[in-house]
XYZ file of C-alpha atoms in Angstrom:
356
model
C 109.744 166.322 170.947
C 109.209 170.065 170.262
C 105.665 171.482 170.224
C 104.170 173.420 167.294
C 104.840 176.746 168.890
C 108.441 176.076 169.716
C 111.190 177.593 167.605
C 113.479 174.911 166.236
C 117.081 175.929 165.702
C 118.579 174.062 162.809
C 122.331 173.446 162.688
C 124.132 174.767 159.605
C 124.427 171.247 158.202
C 120.685 170.627 158.621
C 119.812 173.968 157.027
C 121.982 173.236 154.048
C 120.482 169.787 153.620
C 116.958 171.214 153.950
C 117.730 173.648 151.126
C 119.297 170.870 149.050
C 122.680 172.569 149.341
C 126.165 171.501 150.400
C 127.871 172.711 153.537
C 131.452 173.867 153.691
C 132.284 170.848 155.891
C 130.700 168.442 153.458
C 132.306 170.211 150.518
C 135.721 169.945 152.211
C 135.159 166.271 152.951
C 134.195 165.614 149.344
C 137.248 167.527 148.124
C 139.483 165.485 150.414
C 137.859 162.255 149.226
C 138.333 163.264 145.603
C 141.976 164.092 146.248
C 142.479 160.757 148.024
C 140.808 158.882 145.172
C 142.913 160.753 142.646
C 146.058 160.018 144.637
C 145.188 156.342 145.018
C 144.263 156.104 141.361
C 147.471 157.716 140.116
C 149.578 155.804 142.649
C 147.952 152.515 141.702
C 148.393 153.295 138.021
C 152.070 153.932 138.604
C 152.424 150.737 140.609
C 150.452 148.811 138.006
C 152.675 150.152 135.230
C 155.767 149.229 137.217
C 154.518 145.701 137.877
C 153.397 145.336 134.280
C 156.823 146.411 133.083
C 158.528 143.936 135.418
C 156.182 141.111 134.466
C 156.509 141.927 130.784
C 160.295 141.916 130.895
C 160.234 138.690 132.910
C 157.779 137.086 130.516
C 159.890 138.147 127.553
C 162.934 136.517 129.137
C 161.041 133.355 130.008
C 159.431 133.209 126.575
C 162.826 133.508 124.915
C 164.193 130.806 127.156
C 161.203 128.567 126.459
C 161.642 129.043 122.735
C 165.299 128.156 123.067
C 164.552 125.076 125.154
C 162.396 123.697 122.342
C 165.492 123.789 120.155
C 167.658 121.819 122.579
C 167.648 118.742 120.359
C 168.993 120.906 117.543
C 171.592 122.410 119.872
C 172.898 118.981 120.834
C 173.635 118.016 117.228
C 176.436 120.596 116.699
C 178.046 119.546 119.988
C 177.943 115.921 118.923
C 179.336 116.807 115.501
C 182.095 118.761 117.202
C 183.061 115.849 119.448
C 183.036 113.459 116.503
C 185.148 115.868 114.439
C 187.645 116.159 117.273
C 187.880 112.392 117.528
C 188.443 112.062 113.794
C 191.035 114.832 113.751
C 193.008 113.324 116.625
C 193.078 109.906 114.948
C 193.932 111.252 111.499
C 197.499 110.010 111.567
C 196.580 106.641 112.979
C 193.758 106.067 110.503
C 195.933 107.081 107.532
C 198.332 104.245 108.344
C 195.593 101.791 109.253
C 195.635 98.435 107.518
C 191.922 98.874 106.820
C 192.746 101.594 104.277
C 193.988 100.412 100.866
C 197.033 102.036 99.252
C 194.986 103.658 96.491
C 192.680 105.291 99.043
C 189.556 103.659 97.655
C 186.702 103.302 100.166
C 185.922 99.870 101.584
C 182.797 98.287 102.961
C 184.322 98.433 106.460
C 184.380 102.256 106.653
C 181.548 102.340 109.209
C 183.310 99.775 111.368
C 186.522 101.757 111.097
C 184.710 104.836 112.370
C 183.443 102.851 115.333
C 186.953 101.687 116.039
C 188.201 105.273 115.954
C 185.508 106.258 118.421
C 186.478 103.384 120.700
C 190.142 104.406 120.541
C 189.208 107.972 121.468
C 187.112 106.692 124.374
C 189.887 104.408 125.592
C 192.468 107.187 125.342
C 190.311 109.547 127.409
C 189.489 106.864 129.984
C 193.164 105.895 130.211
C 194.049 109.490 131.091
C 191.265 109.691 133.687
C 192.433 106.394 135.223
C 195.954 107.815 135.476
C 194.474 110.702 137.484
C 192.557 108.322 139.776
C 193.635 106.724 143.048
C 191.593 103.713 144.181
C 191.641 102.764 147.852
C 193.009 99.236 148.423
C 193.055 98.726 144.690
C 192.838 95.410 142.858
C 191.956 94.232 139.377
C 188.236 94.084 140.103
C 188.133 97.618 141.470
C 190.173 98.940 138.559
C 187.676 97.415 136.147
C 184.787 98.874 138.131
C 186.190 102.430 138.165
C 187.067 102.199 134.500
C 183.408 101.344 133.944
C 182.422 104.564 135.739
C 184.386 106.682 133.264
C 183.176 104.684 130.275
C 179.558 105.172 131.309
C 180.060 108.923 131.754
C 181.797 109.187 128.378
C 179.106 107.206 126.541
C 176.135 108.848 128.274
C 176.028 111.949 126.069
C 178.191 114.164 123.839
C 177.996 116.714 126.663
C 179.456 114.369 129.275
C 182.147 113.050 126.922
C 183.122 116.658 126.200
C 183.463 117.215 129.952
C 185.864 114.267 130.276
C 187.837 115.436 127.253
C 188.236 118.813 128.940
C 189.683 117.098 132.032
C 191.812 114.857 129.826
C 193.468 117.887 128.243
C 193.598 119.983 131.404
C 195.215 117.624 133.904
C 195.818 118.425 137.527
C 192.624 116.977 138.956
C 193.028 113.994 141.275
C 190.131 111.582 141.796
C 190.119 109.383 144.917
C 187.573 106.539 145.089
C 186.608 104.029 147.770
C 184.880 101.151 146.001
C 183.971 99.485 149.301
C 181.800 102.282 150.713
C 178.873 104.500 149.757
C 180.463 107.416 151.600
C 183.914 108.985 151.748
C 184.620 108.419 155.449
C 187.631 106.199 154.667
C 189.113 108.891 152.416
C 188.702 112.029 154.551
C 187.761 112.517 158.172
C 185.847 115.748 157.787
C 185.140 118.548 155.364
C 183.177 121.762 155.142
C 180.417 121.372 152.553
C 179.299 124.050 150.099
C 177.034 125.540 152.762
C 180.080 126.001 155.002
C 178.940 123.315 157.445
C 181.476 120.899 158.906
C 180.564 117.372 157.877
C 181.901 113.949 158.725
C 182.879 111.755 155.823
C 179.987 109.432 156.672
C 177.472 112.073 155.558
C 179.076 112.727 152.169
C 178.912 110.393 149.177
C 180.925 112.685 146.904
C 182.859 115.899 147.264
C 184.800 118.255 145.009
C 187.583 119.993 146.908
C 188.332 123.012 144.733
C 191.313 124.217 146.739
C 193.105 120.867 146.638
C 191.763 120.079 143.142
C 190.588 116.684 144.378
C 187.370 114.747 143.877
C 186.311 112.162 146.478
C 183.758 109.431 145.774
C 182.130 106.556 147.578
C 182.086 104.010 144.787
C 179.604 101.489 146.190
C 176.062 101.822 144.864
C 173.027 101.246 147.063
C 170.378 102.685 149.330
C 171.022 104.882 152.322
C 168.884 106.870 154.758
C 168.851 110.558 155.623
C 166.874 112.442 158.262
C 164.517 114.856 156.497
C 161.351 116.517 157.716
C 161.317 114.717 161.081
C 161.584 111.274 159.445
C 164.095 108.952 157.817
C 164.026 109.014 154.021
C 165.438 106.284 151.763
C 167.719 107.463 148.952
C 169.865 105.730 146.369
C 173.534 106.405 145.692
C 174.484 106.172 142.018
C 178.309 106.462 141.962
C 178.567 107.158 138.224
C 176.072 110.024 138.421
C 177.736 111.342 141.594
C 181.168 111.194 139.967
C 179.924 113.092 136.918
C 178.457 115.780 139.195
C 181.664 116.249 141.184
C 183.748 116.317 138.010
C 181.335 118.890 136.543
C 181.760 121.090 139.620
C 185.522 120.880 139.215
C 185.196 121.796 135.533
C 183.123 124.869 136.476
C 185.817 125.867 138.950
C 188.617 125.448 136.404
C 186.794 127.254 133.591
C 185.239 130.237 135.368
C 187.535 130.497 138.417
C 184.661 131.739 140.559
C 184.243 129.353 143.519
C 182.396 126.828 141.346
C 179.770 129.215 139.970
C 179.094 128.659 136.238
C 180.028 132.223 135.265
C 182.969 134.583 135.682
C 183.255 137.026 138.576
C 182.665 140.108 136.427
C 179.862 138.660 134.274
C 176.904 140.451 135.866
C 174.452 139.495 133.152
C 175.108 135.755 133.424
C 175.147 135.998 137.215
C 171.679 137.574 137.352
C 170.310 135.162 134.779
C 171.636 132.100 136.589
C 170.394 133.377 139.969
C 166.947 133.806 138.425
C 167.062 130.275 137.004
C 168.005 128.859 140.415
C 165.231 130.859 142.118
C 162.640 129.672 139.592
C 163.682 126.051 140.132
C 163.580 126.467 143.926
C 160.105 128.027 143.807
C 158.913 125.195 141.591
C 160.216 122.613 144.059
C 158.805 124.350 147.153
C 155.413 124.660 145.445
C 155.187 120.864 145.475
C 156.234 120.044 141.902
C 157.937 116.670 141.558
C 161.705 116.881 141.091
C 164.218 114.121 140.463
C 166.234 113.487 143.615
C 169.418 114.861 142.017
C 167.651 118.189 141.428
C 165.948 118.066 144.810
C 169.237 117.436 146.628
C 170.912 120.372 144.870
C 168.047 122.748 145.645
C 167.913 121.550 149.256
C 171.276 123.156 150.014
C 170.823 125.980 152.523
C 172.880 128.773 150.949
C 172.778 130.349 147.470
C 176.391 129.226 146.966
C 175.521 125.642 147.834
C 172.407 125.592 145.647
C 173.907 127.281 142.593
C 177.185 125.344 142.528
C 175.314 122.058 143.054
C 172.516 122.832 140.601
C 174.669 123.268 137.481
C 176.162 119.793 138.018
C 172.675 118.291 137.834
C 172.755 118.428 134.013
C 175.576 115.883 133.495
C 174.348 113.911 136.500
C 170.908 113.442 134.935
C 172.390 112.472 131.562
C 174.526 109.795 133.195
C 171.721 108.584 135.444
C 168.964 108.379 132.815
C 170.931 108.243 129.558
C 171.094 110.916 126.881
C 167.471 110.860 125.721
C 165.835 110.100 129.074
C 168.033 112.563 130.936
C 167.458 115.363 128.439
C 163.719 114.759 128.449
C 163.579 114.929 132.267
C 165.764 118.031 132.329
C 163.512 119.796 129.814
C 160.430 118.902 131.842
C 161.751 119.836 135.280
C 164.516 122.456 134.814
C 164.365 123.654 131.173
C 166.053 127.011 131.792
C 168.961 125.350 133.614
C 169.408 123.009 130.654
C 169.359 125.917 128.231
C 171.953 127.794 130.313
C 174.257 124.771 130.350
C 173.925 124.298 126.589
C 174.348 127.932 125.614
C 176.869 129.113 128.209
C 178.881 126.235 129.681
C 179.339 124.011 126.628
C 180.765 126.802 124.397
C 183.307 127.639 127.114
C 184.456 124.021 127.269
C 184.663 123.816 123.497
C 186.687 127.026 123.230
C 189.226 125.803 125.786
C 189.544 122.377 124.133
C 190.118 124.112 120.794
């Protein structure tokens, strides 16, 4: 410690502090800090604005989709009316000569029953065509009746699924091959490459839509089976009617859009981006732990975007066949509302326009 008589030499910083001033070093440091704060502030503001813009645009899209989903019940009505109108138009000639109609054209009490009969004739005509396109392994009367029941259930499930069968009825060329004695397709094909591009034995596939050969394969026996998932065996259930509707839906997508099974045309960038976003949202929801029906879960569990997106669109008819029109639509709205909206607003109009 310096004595009283010693001369103490203060450093420039100490002298400035003693006088209450600011040194050049300190002033430069403060200037640099201010510049850094200004830079960070302006940079953050720019980033914040960019994120806000992205979130806002995303929220606008989602809000519009949510608003549209709430109107799904209203959207279904025109489709149903369209299907009914088509049925009535096709049976116009037959109904005009029907014995149920009197010569003077006066209405009878049996009009409602006559309408039901027309609907049944339309169903039978469509199912007859689908049966003519179907090959049943080691066929017999019992198996024929069983497969016919598959098509009847799909047709009756919903106006959307009946419209899908009517599309195939009028646009022949698809061949359906079914093994009623097995849950898988191992007796129909030895091996195939799935939508992920992986080579699979027939024993691992319960359904398959071969776009290049325009063939649909199905294991027609319902029941439980096991798959190895997450280091353990998991029990699953094979519903042949739902599986058949999914494979037929994939074939319809291929025939309509001619884009490897994607539910949009090759040059439709807007629909492509929208559908990719819908698939990503559904995948994020599943990976976050939200419960998903196994049909949705299986589609989203595909490893590639091609596999997921081609499989996912077929979930809509699959759910309607599995749970019925009301139950299936309710589950779809709860778990994948945007996918449902896309199917209603984009796929259905395309089918209708081609049928027309």
